[in-house]
C-alpha atoms as one frame of an Amber mdcrd trajectory, in Angstrom:
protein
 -57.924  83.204 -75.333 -58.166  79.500 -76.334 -54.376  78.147 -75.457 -54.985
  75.155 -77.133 -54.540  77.136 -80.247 -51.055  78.181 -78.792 -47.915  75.670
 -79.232 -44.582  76.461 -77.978 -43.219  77.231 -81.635 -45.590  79.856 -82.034
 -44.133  81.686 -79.445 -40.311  81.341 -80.159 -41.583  82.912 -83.406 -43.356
  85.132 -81.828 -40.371  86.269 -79.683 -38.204  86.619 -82.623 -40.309  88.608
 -84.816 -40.536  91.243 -81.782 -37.003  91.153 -81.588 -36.163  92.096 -85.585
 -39.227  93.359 -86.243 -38.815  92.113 -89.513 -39.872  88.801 -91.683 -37.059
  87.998 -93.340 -34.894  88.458 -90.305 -36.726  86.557 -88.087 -36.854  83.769
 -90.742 -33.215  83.725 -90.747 -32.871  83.844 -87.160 -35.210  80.973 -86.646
 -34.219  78.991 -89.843 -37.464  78.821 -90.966 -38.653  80.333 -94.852 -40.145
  83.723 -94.957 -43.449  82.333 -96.166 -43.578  79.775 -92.763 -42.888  82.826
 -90.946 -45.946  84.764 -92.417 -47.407  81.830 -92.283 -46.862  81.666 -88.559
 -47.463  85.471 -88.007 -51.415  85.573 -89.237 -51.647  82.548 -86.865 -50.905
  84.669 -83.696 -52.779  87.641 -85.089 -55.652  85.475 -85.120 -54.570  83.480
 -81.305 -53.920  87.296 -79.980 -56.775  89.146 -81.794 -53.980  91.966 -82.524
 -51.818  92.698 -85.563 -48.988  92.469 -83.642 -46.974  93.451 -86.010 -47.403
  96.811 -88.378 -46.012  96.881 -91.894 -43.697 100.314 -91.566 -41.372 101.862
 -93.616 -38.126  99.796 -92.534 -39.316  96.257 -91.333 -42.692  96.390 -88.810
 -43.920  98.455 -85.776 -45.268  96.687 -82.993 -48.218  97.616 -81.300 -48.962
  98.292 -78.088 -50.500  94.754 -77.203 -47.028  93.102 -78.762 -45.199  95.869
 -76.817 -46.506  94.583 -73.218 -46.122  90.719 -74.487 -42.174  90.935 -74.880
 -40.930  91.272 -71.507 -42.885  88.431 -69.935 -42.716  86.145 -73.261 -38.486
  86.578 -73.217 -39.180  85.759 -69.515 -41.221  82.553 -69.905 -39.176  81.532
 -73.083 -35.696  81.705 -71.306 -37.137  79.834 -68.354 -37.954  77.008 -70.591
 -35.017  77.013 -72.207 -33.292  76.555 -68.661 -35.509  74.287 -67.633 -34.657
  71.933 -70.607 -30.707  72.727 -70.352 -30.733  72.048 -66.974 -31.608  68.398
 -68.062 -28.831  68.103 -71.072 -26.156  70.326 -69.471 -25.023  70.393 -65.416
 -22.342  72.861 -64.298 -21.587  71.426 -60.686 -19.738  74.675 -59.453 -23.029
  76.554 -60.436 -26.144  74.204 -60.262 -28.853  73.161 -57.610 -29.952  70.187
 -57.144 -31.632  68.381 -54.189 -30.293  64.584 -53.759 -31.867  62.109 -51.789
 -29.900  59.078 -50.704 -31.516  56.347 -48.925 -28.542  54.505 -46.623 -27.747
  52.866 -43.436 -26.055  54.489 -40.655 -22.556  52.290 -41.208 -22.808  54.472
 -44.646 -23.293  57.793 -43.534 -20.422  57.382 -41.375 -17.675  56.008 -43.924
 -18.837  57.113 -46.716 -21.670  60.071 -47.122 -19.810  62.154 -44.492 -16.859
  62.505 -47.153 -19.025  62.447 -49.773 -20.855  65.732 -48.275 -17.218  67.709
 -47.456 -16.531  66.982 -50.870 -19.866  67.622 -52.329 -19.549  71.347 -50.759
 -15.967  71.823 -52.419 -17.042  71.081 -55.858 -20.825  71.737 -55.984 -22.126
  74.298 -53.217 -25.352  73.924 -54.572 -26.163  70.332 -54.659 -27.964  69.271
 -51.337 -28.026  65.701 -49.598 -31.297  64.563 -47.968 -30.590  61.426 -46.119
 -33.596  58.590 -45.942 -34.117  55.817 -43.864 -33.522  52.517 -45.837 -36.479
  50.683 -46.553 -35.218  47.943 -48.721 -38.218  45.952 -49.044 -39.774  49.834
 -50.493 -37.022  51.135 -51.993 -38.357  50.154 -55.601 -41.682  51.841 -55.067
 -39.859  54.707 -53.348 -37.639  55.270 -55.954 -40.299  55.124 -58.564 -42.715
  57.680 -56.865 -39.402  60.234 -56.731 -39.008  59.547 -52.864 -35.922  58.243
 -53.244 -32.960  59.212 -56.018 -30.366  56.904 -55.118 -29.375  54.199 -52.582
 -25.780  53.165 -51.315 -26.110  49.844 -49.482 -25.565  45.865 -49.355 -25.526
  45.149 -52.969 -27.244  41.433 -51.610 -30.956  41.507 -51.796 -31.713  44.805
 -54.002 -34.553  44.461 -56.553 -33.012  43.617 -60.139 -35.019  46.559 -61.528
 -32.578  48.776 -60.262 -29.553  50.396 -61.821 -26.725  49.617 -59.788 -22.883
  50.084 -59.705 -20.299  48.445 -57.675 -18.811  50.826 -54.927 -16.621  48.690
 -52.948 -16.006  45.180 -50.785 -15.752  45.499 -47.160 -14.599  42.953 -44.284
 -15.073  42.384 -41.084 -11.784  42.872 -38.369 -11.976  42.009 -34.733 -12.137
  44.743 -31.992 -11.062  44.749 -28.737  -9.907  48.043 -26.421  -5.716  48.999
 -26.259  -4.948  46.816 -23.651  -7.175  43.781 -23.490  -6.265  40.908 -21.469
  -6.789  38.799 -24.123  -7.294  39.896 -27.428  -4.480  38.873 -29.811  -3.856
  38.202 -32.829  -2.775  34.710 -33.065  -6.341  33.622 -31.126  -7.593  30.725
 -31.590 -11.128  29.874 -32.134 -11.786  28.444 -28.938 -10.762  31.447 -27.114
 -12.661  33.864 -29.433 -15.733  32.387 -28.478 -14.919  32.652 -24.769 -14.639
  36.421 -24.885 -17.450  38.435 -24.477 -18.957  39.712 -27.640 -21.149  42.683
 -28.658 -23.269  41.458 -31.658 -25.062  44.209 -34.274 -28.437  42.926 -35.291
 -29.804  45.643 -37.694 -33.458  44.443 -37.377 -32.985  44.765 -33.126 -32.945
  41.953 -30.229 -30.815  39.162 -32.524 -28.119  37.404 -30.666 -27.127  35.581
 -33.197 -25.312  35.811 -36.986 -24.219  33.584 -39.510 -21.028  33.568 -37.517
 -22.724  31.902 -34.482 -24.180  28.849 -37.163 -20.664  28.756 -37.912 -18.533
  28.077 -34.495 -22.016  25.214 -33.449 -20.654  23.878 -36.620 -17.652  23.097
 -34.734 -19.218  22.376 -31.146 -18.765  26.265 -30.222 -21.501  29.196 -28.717
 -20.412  32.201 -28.887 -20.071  34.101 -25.336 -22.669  36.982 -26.217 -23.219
  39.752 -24.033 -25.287  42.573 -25.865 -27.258  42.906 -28.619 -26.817  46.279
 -30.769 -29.181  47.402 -33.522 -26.791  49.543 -35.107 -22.834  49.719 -35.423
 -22.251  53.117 -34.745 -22.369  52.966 -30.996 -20.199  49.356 -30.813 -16.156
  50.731 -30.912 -17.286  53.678 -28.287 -18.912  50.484 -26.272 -15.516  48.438
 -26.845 -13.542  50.936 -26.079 -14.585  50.995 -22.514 -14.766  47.603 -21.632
 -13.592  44.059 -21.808 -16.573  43.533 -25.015 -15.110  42.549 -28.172 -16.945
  42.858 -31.558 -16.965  42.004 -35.362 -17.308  45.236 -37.357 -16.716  46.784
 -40.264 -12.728  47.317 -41.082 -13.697  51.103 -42.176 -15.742  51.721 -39.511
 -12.434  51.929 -37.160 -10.931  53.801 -39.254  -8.267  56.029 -37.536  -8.787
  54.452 -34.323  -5.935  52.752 -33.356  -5.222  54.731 -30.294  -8.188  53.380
 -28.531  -8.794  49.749 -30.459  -7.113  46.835 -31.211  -8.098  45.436 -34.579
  -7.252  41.865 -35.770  -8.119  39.634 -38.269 -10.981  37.643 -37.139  -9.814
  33.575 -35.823 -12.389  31.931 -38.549 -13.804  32.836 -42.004 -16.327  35.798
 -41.904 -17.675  36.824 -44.980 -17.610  40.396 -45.858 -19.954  42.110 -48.294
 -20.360  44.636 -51.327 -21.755  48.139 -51.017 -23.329  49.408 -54.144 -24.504
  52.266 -55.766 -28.816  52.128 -56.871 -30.986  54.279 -58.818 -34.310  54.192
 -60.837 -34.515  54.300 -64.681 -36.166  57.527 -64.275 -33.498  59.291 -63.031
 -30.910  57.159 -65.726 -30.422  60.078 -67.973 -30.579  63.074 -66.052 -27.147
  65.105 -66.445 -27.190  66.235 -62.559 -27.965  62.959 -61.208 -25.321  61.304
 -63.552 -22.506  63.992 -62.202 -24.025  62.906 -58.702 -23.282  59.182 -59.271
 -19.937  59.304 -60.663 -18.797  61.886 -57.925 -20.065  59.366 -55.231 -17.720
  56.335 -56.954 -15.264  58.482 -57.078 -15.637  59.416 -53.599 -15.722  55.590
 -52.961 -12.514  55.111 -54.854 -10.374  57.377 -53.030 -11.243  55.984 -50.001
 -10.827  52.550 -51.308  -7.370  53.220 -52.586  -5.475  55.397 -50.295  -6.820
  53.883 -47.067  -6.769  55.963 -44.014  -5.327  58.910 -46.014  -8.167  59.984
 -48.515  -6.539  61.527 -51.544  -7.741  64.713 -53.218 -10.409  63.997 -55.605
  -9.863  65.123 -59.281 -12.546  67.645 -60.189 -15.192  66.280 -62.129 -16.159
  68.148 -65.309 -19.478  69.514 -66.052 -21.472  66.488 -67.545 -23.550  66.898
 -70.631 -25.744  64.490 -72.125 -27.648  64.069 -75.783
């Protein structure tokens, strides 16, 4: 058979005249004019070599070949059909999809970790597959389909991008219950005295833009080790005489081991934001994704410390 000859119209009609086993019922059924329908008919009796179709008494008889087409044509037809609903229409309580969020590791622990408890309440069936970020490839990553979405530093992200504000963070100053002396009325002087764990994300950096500031006033900072990751720094804190500049929501909940206070000089905090690739713009279960992640982001913005329960999003549907 030459399926060139074959368009997927052909076989919706196809499907329907099986189904009535008669011309002008099929017509109606497909909104089409009786004669577009014959029309359409002798074309697949010619595709199929077959009549397909017998002229009976009451309506048609089909034959044996059209017999043995209807189960697997009903079959490939409705998994078209999903295939293009799936696209236009996304039931989160019901639908699988497979996410992929590039991130850092500050992130995944004050954000995606509530975002995936959620995520499991109200849609069992989508999956999160956590990349490595790769800023300087994130375009190209996203553009090959490595890559769906990205939750980072909104500074530095290629234009190209979609993106959507998640939230502002700053930076508090941590110190184990108990420190000889970390308060909060500390002066600048004294801050750089103490001995401070430093996060340099690229590895072996002793210095940040809060070091250029303090030898703007005649200062070095007293810096004892170099991290290349947050994560580990409260745990490190915690058990010794180290303070650090992290994160506020990184402490979250840990008052019984830290002290946290507001920081003796200006540091500047940043904006973590929500990226994605046109090609994944108008896609109903990546939409639902997005808006369940800023809503994630919201209640943990507003209710600080004591998440709220999120509002169930509704099924999305797009045009």
């Amino acid at each position: 058979m030459d399926t060139r000859r074959l368009d997927l119209n052909l076989l919706v009609t196809l499907e329907a005249l099986l189904i009535e086993q008669n011309v002008t019922r099929a017509a109606a059924r497909l909104h089409l004019s009786q004669p577009a329908v014959s029309a359409q008919l002798s074309r697949l009796r010619d595709v199929f070599n077959d009549p397909l179709l017998i002229p009976a008494q009451r309506g048609m008889t089909p034959t044996v070949k059209a017999l043995e087409l209807l189960v697997p044509l009903r079959q490939a037809l409705d998994q078209v059909r999903a295939t293009v609903t799936t696209h236009l229409n996304f039931e989160p309580a019901t639908a699988s999809l497979t996410v992929s969020i590039a991130c850092t590791d500050y992130v995944q622990a004050v954000l995606i970790k509530h975002l995936v408890v959620a995520m499991r309440r109200e849609a069992p069936g989508v999956r999160i597959a956590l990349r490595i970020l790769d800023v300087p490839q994130l375009e190209l990553q996203m553009t090959r389909g490595e890559v769906d979405l990205a939750v980072i530093n909104m500074n530095g992200v290629p234009p190209a991008l979609h993106s959507q504000h998640l939230y502002d963070e700053s930076y508090v100053l941590i110190g184990r219950r108990g420190h000889p002396s970390l308060r909060a009325d500390l002066t600048v002087d004294e801050f750089a005295q103490l001995e401070h764990v430093v996060v340099s994300l690229r590895g072996g950096g002793f210095s940040t833009s809060v070091d250029h500031a303090l030898v703007a006033r005649g200062l070095r900072r007293n810096v004892v080790h170099s991290a290349s990751s947050f994560l580990p720094v409260p745990e490190l804190v915690a058990q010794s005489d180290c303070v650090a500049l992290v994160p506020s929501r990184l402490v979250e909940g840990r008052s019984e081991q830290l002290l946290c206070v507001a920081p003796p000089l200006p540091v500047e905090g940043f904006a973590i934001g929500l990226f994605w690739h046109e090609r994944s713009d108008g896609h109903a279960g990546f939409k639902w994704v997005r808006e369940f992640i800023t809503r994630v982001a919201d209640s943990r913005a507003s209710d600080y410390g004591n998440p709220r329960t999120l509002t169930t999003l509704k099924p999305v549907q797009t045009s």
